[in-house]
Coordinates of C-alpha atoms in Angstrom, one line a residue:
X8 CA -17.7 40.0 25.3
X9 CA -19.2 37.3 27.5
X10 CA -21.7 35.0 25.8
X11 CA -24.0 32.3 27.0
X12 CA -21.7 29.7 25.3
X13 CA -18.7 30.9 27.3
X14 CA -20.8 30.7 30.5
X15 CA -21.9 27.2 29.6
X16 CA -18.4 26.1 28.7
X17 CA -17.1 27.4 32.0
X18 CA -19.8 25.6 34.0
X19 CA -18.9 22.5 32.0
X20 CA -15.2 22.9 33.0
X21 CA -16.3 23.0 36.7
X22 CA -18.4 19.9 36.1
X23 CA -15.6 18.0 34.3
X24 CA -13.1 19.0 37.0
X25 CA -15.4 17.5 39.7
X26 CA -16.5 14.6 37.5
X27 CA -20.1 15.8 38.2
X28 CA -21.4 15.7 34.6
X29 CA -24.5 17.7 33.6
X30 CA -27.2 17.1 31.0
X31 CA -28.2 19.8 28.5
X32 CA -31.3 20.6 30.5
X33 CA -29.4 21.0 33.7
X34 CA -26.8 23.2 31.9
X35 CA -29.6 25.5 30.7
X36 CA -30.9 25.9 34.2
X37 CA -27.4 26.6 35.6
X38 CA -26.7 29.2 32.9
X39 CA -30.0 30.8 33.8
X40 CA -29.3 30.8 37.6
X41 CA -25.9 32.3 36.9
X42 CA -27.4 35.1 34.8
X43 CA -30.0 35.8 37.5
X44 CA -27.4 35.9 40.2
X45 CA -25.2 38.2 38.2
X46 CA -28.1 40.5 37.3
X47 CA -29.2 40.7 41.0
X48 CA -25.8 41.1 42.5
X49 CA -24.1 43.5 40.1
X50 CA -27.1 45.1 38.3
X51 CA -25.8 44.2 34.9
X52 CA -26.4 41.6 32.2
X53 CA -23.9 38.8 32.1
X54 CA -24.4 38.5 28.3
X55 CA -26.8 39.9 25.7
X56 CA -28.7 36.9 24.4
X57 CA -32.2 36.7 25.9
X58 CA -33.7 33.7 27.5
X59 CA -36.7 32.2 25.7
X60 CA -39.8 30.7 27.4
X61 CA -39.8 26.9 26.7
X62 CA -41.9 24.2 28.3
X63 CA -39.5 23.3 31.0
X64 CA -38.2 26.7 31.8
X65 CA -35.9 29.4 30.4
X66 CA -33.6 28.4 27.5
X67 CA -30.8 30.1 25.6
X68 CA -31.1 29.1 22.0
X69 CA -27.4 29.1 21.4
X70 CA -26.7 26.7 24.3
X71 CA -29.6 24.5 23.2
X72 CA -28.2 24.2 19.7
X73 CA -24.7 23.6 20.9
X74 CA -25.6 20.7 23.2
X75 CA -28.8 19.2 21.8
X76 CA -27.0 16.3 20.3
X77 CA -26.5 14.9 23.9
X78 CA -30.3 14.6 24.3
X79 CA -31.0 13.6 27.9
X80 CA -27.4 12.3 28.4
X81 CA -24.5 13.9 30.3
X82 CA -22.5 16.4 28.2
X83 CA -18.9 15.2 27.7
X84 CA -17.4 17.9 25.5
X85 CA -17.2 21.6 25.0
X86 CA -18.9 23.8 22.4
X87 CA -16.3 24.9 19.9
X88 CA -16.4 28.0 17.6
X89 CA -16.1 27.8 13.8
X90 CA -12.3 27.6 14.1
X91 CA -12.5 24.6 16.5
X92 CA -11.5 26.8 19.5
X93 CA -13.1 26.4 23.0
X94 CA -13.6 29.5 25.0
X95 CA -13.7 29.1 28.8
X96 CA -13.5 31.9 31.4
X97 CA -10.1 32.1 33.0
X98 CA -10.8 30.8 36.5
X99 CA -7.6 32.0 38.0
X100 CA -8.4 35.7 37.3
X101 CA -10.9 37.2 39.7
X102 CA -13.9 38.7 38.0
X103 CA -17.6 39.4 38.6
X104 CA -18.5 36.8 36.0
X105 CA -16.2 34.2 37.6
X106 CA -17.8 34.8 41.0
X107 CA -21.3 34.4 39.6
X108 CA -20.5 31.2 37.8
X109 CA -18.6 29.6 40.7
X110 CA -21.2 30.6 43.3
X111 CA -24.0 29.3 41.2
X112 CA -22.1 26.0 40.6
X113 CA -21.5 25.5 44.3
X114 CA -25.1 26.2 45.2
X115 CA -26.8 24.1 42.5
X116 CA -24.3 21.4 41.4
X117 CA -26.1 18.7 43.2
X118 CA -29.6 19.6 42.1
X119 CA -31.1 17.4 39.3
X120 CA -32.2 18.9 36.0
X121 CA -35.8 18.4 37.0
X122 CA -35.4 20.1 40.4
X123 CA -33.8 23.1 38.7
X124 CA -36.6 23.1 36.1
X125 CA -39.2 23.3 38.8
X126 CA -37.4 26.2 40.4
X127 CA -37.0 28.2 37.2
X128 CA -40.5 27.9 35.9
X129 CA -42.6 28.1 39.1
X130 CA -45.0 30.7 40.2
X131 CA -43.9 34.4 40.2
X132 CA -40.8 33.6 38.1
X133 CA -39.8 35.5 35.0
X134 CA -40.7 32.4 33.0
X135 CA -44.3 32.4 34.4
X136 CA -44.7 36.1 33.4
X137 CA -43.3 35.8 29.9
X138 CA -44.9 35.0 26.6
X139 CA -41.7 34.5 24.6
X140 CA -38.4 36.2 25.7
X141 CA -37.9 36.6 29.4
X142 CA -37.6 40.2 30.6
X143 CA -34.6 41.3 32.7
X144 CA -36.7 43.3 35.1
X145 CA -38.8 40.2 35.8
X146 CA -35.6 38.1 36.2
X147 CA -34.3 40.7 38.6
X148 CA -37.5 40.8 40.7
X149 CA -37.9 37.0 40.7
X150 CA -37.8 35.4 44.1
X151 CA -34.6 33.7 45.1
X152 CA -34.5 29.9 45.1

């Protein structure tokens, strides 16, 4: 089962491979954009955990908790499970999830965390319509950015 942490770790692998490190805030926005792309393109959830409405846009609590120790600094390591294992999507095997992650990375890798934050919590976004958890229907109907 795909999780937000697996998506985050896979985005981090791409960032490490390119030496284009991301902060926790930017990672949150990249995970959100990946989820949104996947939902719109394939009509299915990428993972089950809902996004929460926080001050600077949508947040997955699991990803927040995994990387909050970095604060505003670039992330330099992966989230490990309780056995010390790191799970990253196999990038050599074609899949819808891989396509969503890679396409989102290519499109947004050079955006700053603040630029992505402005996109994800602007007018007519799922974030702007939510009171707590973001609704998949609102995410699906959100304008492209």
